[in-house]
XYZ file of C-alpha atoms in Angstrom:
607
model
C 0.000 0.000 0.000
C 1.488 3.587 -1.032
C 1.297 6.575 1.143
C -0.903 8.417 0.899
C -1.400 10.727 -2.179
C -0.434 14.494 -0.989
C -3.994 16.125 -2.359
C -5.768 13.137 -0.603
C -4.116 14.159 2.591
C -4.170 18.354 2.406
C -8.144 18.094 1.246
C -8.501 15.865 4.080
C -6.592 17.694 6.508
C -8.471 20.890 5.453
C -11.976 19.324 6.146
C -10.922 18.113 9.726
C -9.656 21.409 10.352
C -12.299 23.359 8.922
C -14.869 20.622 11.101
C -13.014 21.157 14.701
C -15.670 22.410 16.226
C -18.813 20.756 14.342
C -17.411 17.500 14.744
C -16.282 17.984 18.534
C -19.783 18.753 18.948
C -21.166 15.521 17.633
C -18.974 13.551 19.305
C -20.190 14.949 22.622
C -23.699 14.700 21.719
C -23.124 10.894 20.420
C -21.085 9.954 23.786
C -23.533 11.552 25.562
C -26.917 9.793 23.995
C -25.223 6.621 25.280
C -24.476 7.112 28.664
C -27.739 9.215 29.162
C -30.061 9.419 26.280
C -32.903 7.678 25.917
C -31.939 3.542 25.802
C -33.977 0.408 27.574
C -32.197 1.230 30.811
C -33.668 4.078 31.437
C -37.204 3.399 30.229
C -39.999 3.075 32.620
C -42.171 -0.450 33.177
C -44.611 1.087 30.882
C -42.524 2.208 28.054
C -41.433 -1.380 28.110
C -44.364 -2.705 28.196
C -45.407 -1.077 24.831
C -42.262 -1.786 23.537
C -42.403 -5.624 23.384
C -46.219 -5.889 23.988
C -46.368 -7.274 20.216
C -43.176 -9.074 19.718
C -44.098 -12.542 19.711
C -41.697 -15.161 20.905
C -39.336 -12.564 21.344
C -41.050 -11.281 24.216
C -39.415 -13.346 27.170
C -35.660 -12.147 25.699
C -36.799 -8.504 25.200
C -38.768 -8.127 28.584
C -35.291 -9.792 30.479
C -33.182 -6.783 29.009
C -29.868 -8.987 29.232
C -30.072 -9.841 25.084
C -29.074 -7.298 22.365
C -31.666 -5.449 20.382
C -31.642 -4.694 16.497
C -33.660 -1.682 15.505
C -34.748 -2.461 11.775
C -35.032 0.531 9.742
C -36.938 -0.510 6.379
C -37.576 1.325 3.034
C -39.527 -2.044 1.704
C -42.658 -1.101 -1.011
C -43.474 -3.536 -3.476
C -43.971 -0.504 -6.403
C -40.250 0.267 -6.198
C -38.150 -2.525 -7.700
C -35.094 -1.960 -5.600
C -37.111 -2.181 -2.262
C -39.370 -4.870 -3.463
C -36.999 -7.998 -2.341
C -37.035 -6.502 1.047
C -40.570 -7.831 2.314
C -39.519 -10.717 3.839
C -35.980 -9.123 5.545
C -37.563 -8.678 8.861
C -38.739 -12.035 9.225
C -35.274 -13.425 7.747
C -33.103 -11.053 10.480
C -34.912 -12.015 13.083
C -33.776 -15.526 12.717
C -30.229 -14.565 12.310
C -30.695 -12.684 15.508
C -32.121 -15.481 17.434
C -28.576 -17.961 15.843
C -26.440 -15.564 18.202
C -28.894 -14.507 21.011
C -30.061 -11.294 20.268
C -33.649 -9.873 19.208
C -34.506 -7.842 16.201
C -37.874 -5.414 15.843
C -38.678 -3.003 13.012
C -38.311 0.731 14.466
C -40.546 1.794 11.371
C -40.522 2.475 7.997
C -39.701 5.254 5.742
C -40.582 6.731 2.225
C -38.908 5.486 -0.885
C -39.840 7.253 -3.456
C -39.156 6.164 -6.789
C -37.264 9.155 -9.241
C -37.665 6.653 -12.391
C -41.614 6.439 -12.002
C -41.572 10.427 -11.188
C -39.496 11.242 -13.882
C -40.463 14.172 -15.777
C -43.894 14.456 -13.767
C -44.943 17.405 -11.021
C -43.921 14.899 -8.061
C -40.397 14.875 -8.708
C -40.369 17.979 -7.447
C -41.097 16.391 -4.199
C -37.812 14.220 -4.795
C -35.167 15.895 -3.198
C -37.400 17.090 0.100
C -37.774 12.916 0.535
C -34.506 12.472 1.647
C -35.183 14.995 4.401
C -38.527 13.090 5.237
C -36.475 9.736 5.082
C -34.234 11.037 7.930
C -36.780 12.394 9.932
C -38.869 9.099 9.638
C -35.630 7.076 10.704
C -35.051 9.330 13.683
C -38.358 8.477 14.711
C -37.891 4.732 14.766
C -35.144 4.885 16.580
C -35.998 7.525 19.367
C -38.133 4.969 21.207
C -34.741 3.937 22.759
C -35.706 -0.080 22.373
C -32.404 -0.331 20.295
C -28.799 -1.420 20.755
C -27.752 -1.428 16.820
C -29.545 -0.548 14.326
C -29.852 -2.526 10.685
C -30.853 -0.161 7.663
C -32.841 -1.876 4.257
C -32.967 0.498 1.660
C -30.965 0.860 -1.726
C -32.098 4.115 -3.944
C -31.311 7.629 -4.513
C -32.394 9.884 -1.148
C -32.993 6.726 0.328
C -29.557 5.930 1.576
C -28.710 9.213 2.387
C -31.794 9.746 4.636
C -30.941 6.746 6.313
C -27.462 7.663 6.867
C -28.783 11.513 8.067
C -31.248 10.439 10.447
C -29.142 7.223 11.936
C -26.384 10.144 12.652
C -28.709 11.648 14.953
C -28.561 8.670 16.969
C -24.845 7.885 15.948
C -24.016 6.011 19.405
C -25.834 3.033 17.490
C -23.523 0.778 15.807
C -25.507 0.295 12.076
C -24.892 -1.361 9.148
C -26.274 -0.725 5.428
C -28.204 -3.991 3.917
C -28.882 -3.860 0.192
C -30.970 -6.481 -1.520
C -28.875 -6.006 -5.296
C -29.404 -5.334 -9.017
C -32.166 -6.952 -10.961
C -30.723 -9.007 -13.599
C -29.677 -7.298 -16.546
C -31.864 -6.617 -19.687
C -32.177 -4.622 -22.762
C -29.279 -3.264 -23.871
C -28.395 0.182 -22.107
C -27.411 1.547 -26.211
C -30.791 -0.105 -27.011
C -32.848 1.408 -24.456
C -31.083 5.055 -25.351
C -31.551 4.137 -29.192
C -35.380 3.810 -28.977
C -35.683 6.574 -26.482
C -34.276 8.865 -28.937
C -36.332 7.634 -31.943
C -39.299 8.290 -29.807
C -38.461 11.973 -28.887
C -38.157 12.025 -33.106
C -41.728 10.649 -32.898
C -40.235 7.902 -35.226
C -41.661 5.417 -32.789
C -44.582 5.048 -30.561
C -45.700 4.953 -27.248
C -46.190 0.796 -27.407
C -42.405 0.695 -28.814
C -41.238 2.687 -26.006
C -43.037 1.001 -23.015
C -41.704 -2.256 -24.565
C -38.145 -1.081 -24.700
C -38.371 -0.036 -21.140
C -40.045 -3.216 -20.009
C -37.385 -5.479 -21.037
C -34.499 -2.760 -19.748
C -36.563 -2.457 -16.078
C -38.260 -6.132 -15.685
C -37.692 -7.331 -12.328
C -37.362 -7.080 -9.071
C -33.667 -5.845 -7.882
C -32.091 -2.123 -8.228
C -32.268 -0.612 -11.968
C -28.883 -1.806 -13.242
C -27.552 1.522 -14.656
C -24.594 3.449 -12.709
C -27.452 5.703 -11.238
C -27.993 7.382 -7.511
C -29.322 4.443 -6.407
C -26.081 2.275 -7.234
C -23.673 5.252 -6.685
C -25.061 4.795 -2.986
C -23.873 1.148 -2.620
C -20.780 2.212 -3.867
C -20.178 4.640 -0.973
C -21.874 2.870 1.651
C -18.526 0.406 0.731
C -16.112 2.991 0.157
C -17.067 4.008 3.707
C -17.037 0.747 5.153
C -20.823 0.448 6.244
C -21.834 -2.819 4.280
C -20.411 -6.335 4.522
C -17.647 -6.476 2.157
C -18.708 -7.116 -1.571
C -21.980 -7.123 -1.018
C -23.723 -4.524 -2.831
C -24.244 -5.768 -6.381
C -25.007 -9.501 -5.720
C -28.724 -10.635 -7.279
C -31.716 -10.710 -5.292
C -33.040 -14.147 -4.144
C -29.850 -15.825 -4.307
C -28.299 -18.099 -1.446
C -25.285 -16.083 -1.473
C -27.340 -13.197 -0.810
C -29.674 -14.504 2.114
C -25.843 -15.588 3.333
C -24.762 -11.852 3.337
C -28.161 -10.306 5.050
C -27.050 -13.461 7.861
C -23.808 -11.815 8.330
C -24.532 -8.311 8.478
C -27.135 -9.644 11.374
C -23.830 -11.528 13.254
C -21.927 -8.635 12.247
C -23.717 -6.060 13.849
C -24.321 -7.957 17.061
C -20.511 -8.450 17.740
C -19.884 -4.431 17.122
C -23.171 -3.659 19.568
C -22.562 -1.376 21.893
C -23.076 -3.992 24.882
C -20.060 -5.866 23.402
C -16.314 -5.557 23.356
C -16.340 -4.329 19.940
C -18.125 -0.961 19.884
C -18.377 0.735 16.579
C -20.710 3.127 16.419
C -22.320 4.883 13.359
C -20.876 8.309 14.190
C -17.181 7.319 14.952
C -17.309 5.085 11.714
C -18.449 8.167 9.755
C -15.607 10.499 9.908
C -13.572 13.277 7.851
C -11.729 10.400 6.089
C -14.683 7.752 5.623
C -16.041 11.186 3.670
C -13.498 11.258 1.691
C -13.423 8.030 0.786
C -17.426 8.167 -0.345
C -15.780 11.501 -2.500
C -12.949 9.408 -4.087
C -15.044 6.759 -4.652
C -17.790 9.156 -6.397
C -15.028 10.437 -9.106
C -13.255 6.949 -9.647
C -16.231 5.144 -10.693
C -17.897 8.095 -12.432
C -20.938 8.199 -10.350
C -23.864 10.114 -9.689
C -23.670 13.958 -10.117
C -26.698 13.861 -7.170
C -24.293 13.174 -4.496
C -22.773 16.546 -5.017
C -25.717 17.734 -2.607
C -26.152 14.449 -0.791
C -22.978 13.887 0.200
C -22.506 17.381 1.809
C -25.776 17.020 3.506
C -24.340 13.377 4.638
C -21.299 14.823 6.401
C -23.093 17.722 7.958
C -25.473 15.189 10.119
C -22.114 13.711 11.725
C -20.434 17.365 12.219
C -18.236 17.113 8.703
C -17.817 20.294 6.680
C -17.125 19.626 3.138
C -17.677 21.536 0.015
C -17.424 21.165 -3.603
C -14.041 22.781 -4.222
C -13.245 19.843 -1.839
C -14.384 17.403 -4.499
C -12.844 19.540 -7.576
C -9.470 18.803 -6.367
C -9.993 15.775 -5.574
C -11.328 14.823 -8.977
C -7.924 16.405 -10.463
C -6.010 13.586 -8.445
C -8.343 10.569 -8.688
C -7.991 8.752 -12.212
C -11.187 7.078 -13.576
C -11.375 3.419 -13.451
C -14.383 2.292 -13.984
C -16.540 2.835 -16.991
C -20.000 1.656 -16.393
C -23.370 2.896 -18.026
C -24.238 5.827 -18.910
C -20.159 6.024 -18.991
C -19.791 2.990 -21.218
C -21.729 0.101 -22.796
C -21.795 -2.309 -19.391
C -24.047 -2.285 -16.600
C -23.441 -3.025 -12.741
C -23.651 -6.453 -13.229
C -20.645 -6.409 -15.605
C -18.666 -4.336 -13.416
C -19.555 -6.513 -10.180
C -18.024 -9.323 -12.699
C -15.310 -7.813 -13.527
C -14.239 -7.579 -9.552
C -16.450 -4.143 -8.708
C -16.495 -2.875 -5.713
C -13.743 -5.379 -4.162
C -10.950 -4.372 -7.292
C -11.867 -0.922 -6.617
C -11.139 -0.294 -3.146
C -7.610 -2.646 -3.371
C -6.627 0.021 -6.576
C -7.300 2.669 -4.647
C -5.678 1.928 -1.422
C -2.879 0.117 -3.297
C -2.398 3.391 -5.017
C -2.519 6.103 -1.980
C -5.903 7.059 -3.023
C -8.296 6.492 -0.028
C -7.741 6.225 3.819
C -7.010 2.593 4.481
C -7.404 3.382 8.668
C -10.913 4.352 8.802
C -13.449 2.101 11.259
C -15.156 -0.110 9.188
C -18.014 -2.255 10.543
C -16.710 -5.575 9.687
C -12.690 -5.499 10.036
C -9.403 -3.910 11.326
C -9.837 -1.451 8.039
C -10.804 -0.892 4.647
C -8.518 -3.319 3.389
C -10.430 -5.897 4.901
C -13.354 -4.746 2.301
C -11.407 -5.562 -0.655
C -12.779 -8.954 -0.468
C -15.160 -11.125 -2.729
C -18.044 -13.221 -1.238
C -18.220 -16.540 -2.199
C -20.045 -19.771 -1.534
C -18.112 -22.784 -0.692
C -20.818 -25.258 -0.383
C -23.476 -23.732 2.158
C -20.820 -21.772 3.698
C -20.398 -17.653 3.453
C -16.393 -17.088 2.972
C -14.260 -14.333 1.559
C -11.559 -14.353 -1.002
C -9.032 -11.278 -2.191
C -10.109 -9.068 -4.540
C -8.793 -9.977 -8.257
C -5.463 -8.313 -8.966
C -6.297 -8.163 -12.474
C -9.616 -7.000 -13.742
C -11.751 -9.460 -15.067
C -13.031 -7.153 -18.337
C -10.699 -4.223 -19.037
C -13.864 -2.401 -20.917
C -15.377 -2.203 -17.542
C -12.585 -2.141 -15.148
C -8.902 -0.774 -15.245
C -6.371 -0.307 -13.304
C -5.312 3.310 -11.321
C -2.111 3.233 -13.614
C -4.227 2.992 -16.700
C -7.326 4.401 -16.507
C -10.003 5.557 -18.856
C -8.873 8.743 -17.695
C -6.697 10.124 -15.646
C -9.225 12.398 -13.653
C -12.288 11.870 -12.143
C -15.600 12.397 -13.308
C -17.085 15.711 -11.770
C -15.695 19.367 -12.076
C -16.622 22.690 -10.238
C -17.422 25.321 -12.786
C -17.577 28.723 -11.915
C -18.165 32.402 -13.131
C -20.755 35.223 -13.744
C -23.159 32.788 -13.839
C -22.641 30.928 -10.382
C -20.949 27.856 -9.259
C -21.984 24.698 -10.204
C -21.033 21.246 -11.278
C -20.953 19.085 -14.595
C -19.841 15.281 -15.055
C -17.622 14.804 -18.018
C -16.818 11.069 -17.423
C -19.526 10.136 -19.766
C -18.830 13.537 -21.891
C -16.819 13.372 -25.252
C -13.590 15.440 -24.782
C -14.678 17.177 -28.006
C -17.866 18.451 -26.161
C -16.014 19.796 -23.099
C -16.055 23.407 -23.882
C -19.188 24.406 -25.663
C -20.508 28.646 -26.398
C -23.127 29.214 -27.919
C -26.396 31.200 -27.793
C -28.932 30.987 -24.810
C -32.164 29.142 -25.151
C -33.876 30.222 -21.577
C -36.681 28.059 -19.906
C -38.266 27.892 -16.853
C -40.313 25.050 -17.142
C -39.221 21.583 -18.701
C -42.001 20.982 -20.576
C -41.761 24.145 -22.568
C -38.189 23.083 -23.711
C -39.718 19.973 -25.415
C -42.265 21.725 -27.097
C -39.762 23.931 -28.307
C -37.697 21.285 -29.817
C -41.223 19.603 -30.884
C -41.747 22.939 -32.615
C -37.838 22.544 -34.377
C -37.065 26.113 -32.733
C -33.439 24.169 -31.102
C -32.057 23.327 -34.465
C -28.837 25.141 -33.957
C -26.035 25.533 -31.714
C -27.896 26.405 -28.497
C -26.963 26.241 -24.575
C -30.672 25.523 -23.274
C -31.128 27.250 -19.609
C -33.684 25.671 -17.185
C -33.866 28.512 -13.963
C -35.990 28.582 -11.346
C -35.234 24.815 -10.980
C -33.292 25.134 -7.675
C -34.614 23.862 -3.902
C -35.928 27.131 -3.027
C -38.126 27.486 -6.182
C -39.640 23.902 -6.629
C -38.012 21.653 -4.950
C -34.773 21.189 -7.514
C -36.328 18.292 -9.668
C -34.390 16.348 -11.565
C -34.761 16.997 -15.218
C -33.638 13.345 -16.946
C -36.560 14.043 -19.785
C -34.493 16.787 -21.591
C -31.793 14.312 -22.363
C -33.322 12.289 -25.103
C -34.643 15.447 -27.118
C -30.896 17.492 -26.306
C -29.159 14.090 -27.678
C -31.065 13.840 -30.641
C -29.655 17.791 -31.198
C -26.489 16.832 -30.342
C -26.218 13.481 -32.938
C -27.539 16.005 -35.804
C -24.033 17.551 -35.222
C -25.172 20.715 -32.814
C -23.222 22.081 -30.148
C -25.407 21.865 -27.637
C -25.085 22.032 -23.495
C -27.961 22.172 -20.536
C -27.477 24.716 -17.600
C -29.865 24.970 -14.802
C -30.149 25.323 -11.186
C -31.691 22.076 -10.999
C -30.386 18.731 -10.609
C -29.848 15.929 -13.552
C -30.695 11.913 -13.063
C -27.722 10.012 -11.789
C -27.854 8.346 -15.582
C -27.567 11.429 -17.408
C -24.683 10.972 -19.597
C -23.168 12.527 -23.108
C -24.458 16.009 -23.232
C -22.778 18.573 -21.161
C -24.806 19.855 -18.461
C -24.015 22.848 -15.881
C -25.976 22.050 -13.280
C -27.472 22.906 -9.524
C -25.791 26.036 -10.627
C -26.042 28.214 -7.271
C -27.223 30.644 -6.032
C -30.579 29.724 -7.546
C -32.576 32.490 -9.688
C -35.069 32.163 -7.220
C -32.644 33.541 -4.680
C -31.353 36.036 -6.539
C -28.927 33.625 -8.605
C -27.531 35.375 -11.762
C -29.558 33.356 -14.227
C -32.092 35.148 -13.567
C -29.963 37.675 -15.540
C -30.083 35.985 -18.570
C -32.136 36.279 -21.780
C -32.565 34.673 -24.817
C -29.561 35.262 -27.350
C -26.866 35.730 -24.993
C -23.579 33.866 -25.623
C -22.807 31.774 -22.889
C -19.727 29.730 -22.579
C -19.619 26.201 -20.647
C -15.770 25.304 -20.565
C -15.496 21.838 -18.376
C -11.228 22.123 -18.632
C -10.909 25.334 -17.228
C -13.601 25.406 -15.169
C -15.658 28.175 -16.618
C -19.792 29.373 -16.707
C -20.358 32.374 -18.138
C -22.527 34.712 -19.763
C -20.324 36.997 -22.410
C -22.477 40.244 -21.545
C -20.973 43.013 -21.399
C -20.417 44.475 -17.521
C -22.330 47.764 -17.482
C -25.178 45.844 -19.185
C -25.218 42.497 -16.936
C -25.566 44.328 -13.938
C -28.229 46.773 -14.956
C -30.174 44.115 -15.579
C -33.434 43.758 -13.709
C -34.038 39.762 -12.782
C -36.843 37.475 -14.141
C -39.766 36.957 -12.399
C -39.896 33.708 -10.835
C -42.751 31.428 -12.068
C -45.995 31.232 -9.119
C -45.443 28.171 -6.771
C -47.481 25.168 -8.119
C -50.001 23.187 -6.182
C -51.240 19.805 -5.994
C -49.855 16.206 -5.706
C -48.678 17.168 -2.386
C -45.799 20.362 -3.237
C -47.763 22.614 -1.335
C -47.158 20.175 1.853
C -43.328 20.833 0.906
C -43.758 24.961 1.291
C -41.676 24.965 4.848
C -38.818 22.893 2.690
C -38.760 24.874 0.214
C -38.776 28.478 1.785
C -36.160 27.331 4.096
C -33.698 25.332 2.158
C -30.211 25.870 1.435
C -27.940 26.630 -1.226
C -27.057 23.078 -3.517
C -23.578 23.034 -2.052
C -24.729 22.986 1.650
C -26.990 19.972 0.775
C -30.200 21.843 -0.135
C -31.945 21.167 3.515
C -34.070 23.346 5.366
C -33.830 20.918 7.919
C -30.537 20.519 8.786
C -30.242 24.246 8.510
C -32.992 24.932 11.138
C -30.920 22.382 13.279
C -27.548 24.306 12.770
C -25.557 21.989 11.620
């Protein structure tokens, strides 16, 4: 193992400094819950009583007090594919809990809402404010005190990080991160993007479409793209919160009932009852943050951790921002190319050694912190491991030196390329971020004249109406937490590739977010501070050059001075009403700049 690389170590030294005080505050507050927060000890006949009143044949061990507890936090619906495998967990932990004498409840449930069924429709603009509900609903499970570790089901894009956000707040429980895995793969990924462009053409129909998307999403298991969803297990190993190598094995398979049995032992030895106590919060530190970072830009993953991952690090007293992750991303070398980056899905890269290779190349090569508390071994080294089955038995073996398919997998010394996959841009236009992993170089730096929007749906019927057919940077404002919520805006990308294969120079810049598969076209986005806010794109106006350079790091409008800042703003669009955004006002009045996470909520807590 090398030392560690010098950027690796100054950014992290930077964010511990810059978190002194934060993070000495946690700590207290996380020492503190145990010794006198709310736990079984302290609760009264009564709460007990209500506590185990219902749980069956656990009763007698529960109502003695001497055997460990397992609060189960679960994100199970049978709509969402990912969380669908998850129905029968509870049932299945508790009899891994009874093999080594402890007791497991469920604490409660929590939201999972699905972006891929909300695509493109008025609820995603009740996406982002879902992770915020997710870690309020976990916090509420576990502040009956019933609990002596915690065990978290849930897979999908604000899932994971509400889990992680509201388990912080109750960080003296030692947790661990079960995923159910992938869904077997299906159509094509070239396919699926070939039809979906035809049909933006209106070369193909509606029936077409659903049946390309039926045999690409057919199961039950995660959605197999290099999304949010899988970017999550990624980190959640990077950080050293699942059993090693476990994220991207299928659904219903021995090997993964064998895993879910282990993370159940697991997290009973590392209890805090036993005599080895590993806590959430001490696990998630400065350097397990960096590690989700490095992670993040290695394997190209979602551009939506940007604001999760800040938001993430806030709820365990961690201060990062995204000139943080810009330097990083100069350092850390690409080595993974998985769709919407290449041709492969998840399931090819978990064959080719995934998550396993990964962390051994980056340790190997100085490029992650090997000393971090992992829930499972002495470090992170010990989650460069592949699960196996030898007979009925769960083992581990070394991750592959060599990877297994060098289209989906290659090493630090030869990557696809030799810097990660995000970059901060700045200028007279804001800050804001863009992933070039899955960008042709040649579309890197694009100017060109302003398109400006500020609603989705009227940039389709604009390029309906052939009005795009030119070199043209479309702007979507007033897309940002404060102004609706900061939905994702995945439906422009089949319409602005279609522009882009007819041999335009085209690029997206909003204040909104992009889906975690968003890939070729250039996109600017969660540019802050929002229009709504008094962001700068509310500036702009149709016809002005603007200039989206991903190598120097550039966004801006070429207006001259004088003009620019005479310039009265655009009036933001009335707040929209109905399936449920007006229950979301208090979110979005309150919420934060991109970079800070977008949270009202963990602003009105001071964090």
């Amino acid at each position: 193992m090398m030392a560690l690389h010098p950027t690796v170590a100054k950014v992290t030294d930077r964010i511990v400094a810059r978190s002194r005080d934060s993070r000495a505050a946690y700590l207290e507050l996380i020492d503190r819950a145990r010794e006198a927060g709310v736990n079984r000890p302290v609760l009264s006949c009564g709460n007990l009583a209500h506590g185990f009143a219902a749980s069956g044949e656990d009763k007698p061990a529960i109502k003695g007090g001497k055997a460990l507890n397992i609060g189960i936090v679960t994100a199970y619906n049978d709509m969402l594919s990912a969380h669908q495998p998850y129905g029968r967990y509870p049932e299945q932990i508790k009899l891994f809990a009874r093999e080594v004498g402890a007791t497991a409840q469920v604490a409660g449930g929590v939201p999972a809402m699905c972006d891929g069924v909300t695509q493109g429709q008025d609820s995603m603009e009740l996406s982002l404010f879902s992770r915020d509900t997710i870690a309020m609903s976990t916090a509420i499970g576990l502040s009956h005190g019933m609990f002596e570790a915690a065990l978290f089901l849930g897979i999908c894009d604000k899932i994971v990080p509400g889990l992680i956000i509201g388990g912080l707040r109750f960080g003296h429980l030692p947790t661990i991160l079960v995923p159910s895995g992938p869904m077997p793969s299906g159509l094509a990924n070239k396919e699926k993007v070939r039809i979906r462009q035809l049909y933006a053409e209106g070369k193909v129909g509606r029936d077409e479409l659903l049946e390309s998307e039926s045999a690409s999403y057919h199961s039950a298991g995660t959605c197999t793209f290099y999304g949010t969803a899988n970017s999550n297990q990624m980190m959640m190993e990077m950080m050293g919160l699942h059993m090693p190598g476990s994220s991207f094995v299928l659904p219903g398979t021995k090997l993964r009932q064998e895993l879910t049995r282990a993370a159940v032992h697991q997290v009973a030895k590392i209890a805090w009852n036993g005599d080895d106590y590993r806590p959430l919060g001490h696990c998630v530190d400065e350097k397990a943050i960096v590690n989700a970072i490095v992670g993040l830009l290695a394997t190209g993953g979602s551009t939506n951790h940007v604001i999760h991952l800040p938001a993430m690090a806030r709820a365990a007293g961690v201060q990062i921002d995204w000139d943080d992750m810009d330097e990083l991303s100069r350092v850390v070398p690409l080595i993974a190319s998985v769709y919407p980056n290449g041709a492969g899905d998840v399931n090819y890269f978990h064959a080719a050694g995934g998550m396993p290779y990964v962390i051994r190349e980056l340790l190997d090569n100085g490029l992650a912190h090997g000393d971090i508390r992992t829930v499972y071994g002495a470090s992170l080294a010990d989650g460069a491991q592949e699960p196996v089955m030898d007979g009925d038995t769960l083992t581990w073996t070394p991750a592959p030196v060599k990877s297994g398919d060098d289209t989906m997998l290659k090493p630090v010394t030869a990557p696809f390329q030799p810097e990660g996959g995000l970059r901060l841009l700045h200028g007279n236009l804001g800050r804001g971020t863009i992933k070039i992993s899955a960008v042709d170089k040649s579309r890197w730096v694009i100017e060109a004249p302003a398109r400006v929007f500020s609603d989705q749906n009227d940039v389709l019927r604009a390029f309906k109406a052939g009005e795009l057919e030119k070199d043209v940077i479309v702007v979507v404002r007033f897309q940002g937490p404060g102004a609706n919520g900061m939905p994702e805006l995945h439906k422009l990308t089949p319409p602005l590739g279609v522009l882009q294969d007819r041999g335009f120079r085209v690029a997206l810049v909003t204040d909104g977010r992009m889906s975690g598969a968003s890939g070729k076209v250039p996109a600017a986005i969660h540019v802050s501070p929002e229009a709504k806010l008094g962001g700068p794109l509310a500036k702009l106006r149709d016809g002005d050059l603007v200039r989206l350079d991903a190598e120097s790091g550039e966004l801006t409008a070429l207006v001259d001075a004088a003009e620019w800042d005479a310039r009265e703003d655009a009036q933001a669009p009335v707040e929209a009403m109905g399936v449920g955004r007006e229950l979301f006002a208090l979110m979005r009045h309150h919420a934060e700049p991109a970079e800070r996470g977008g949270s009202a909520m963990l602003a009105a807590a001071g964090l």
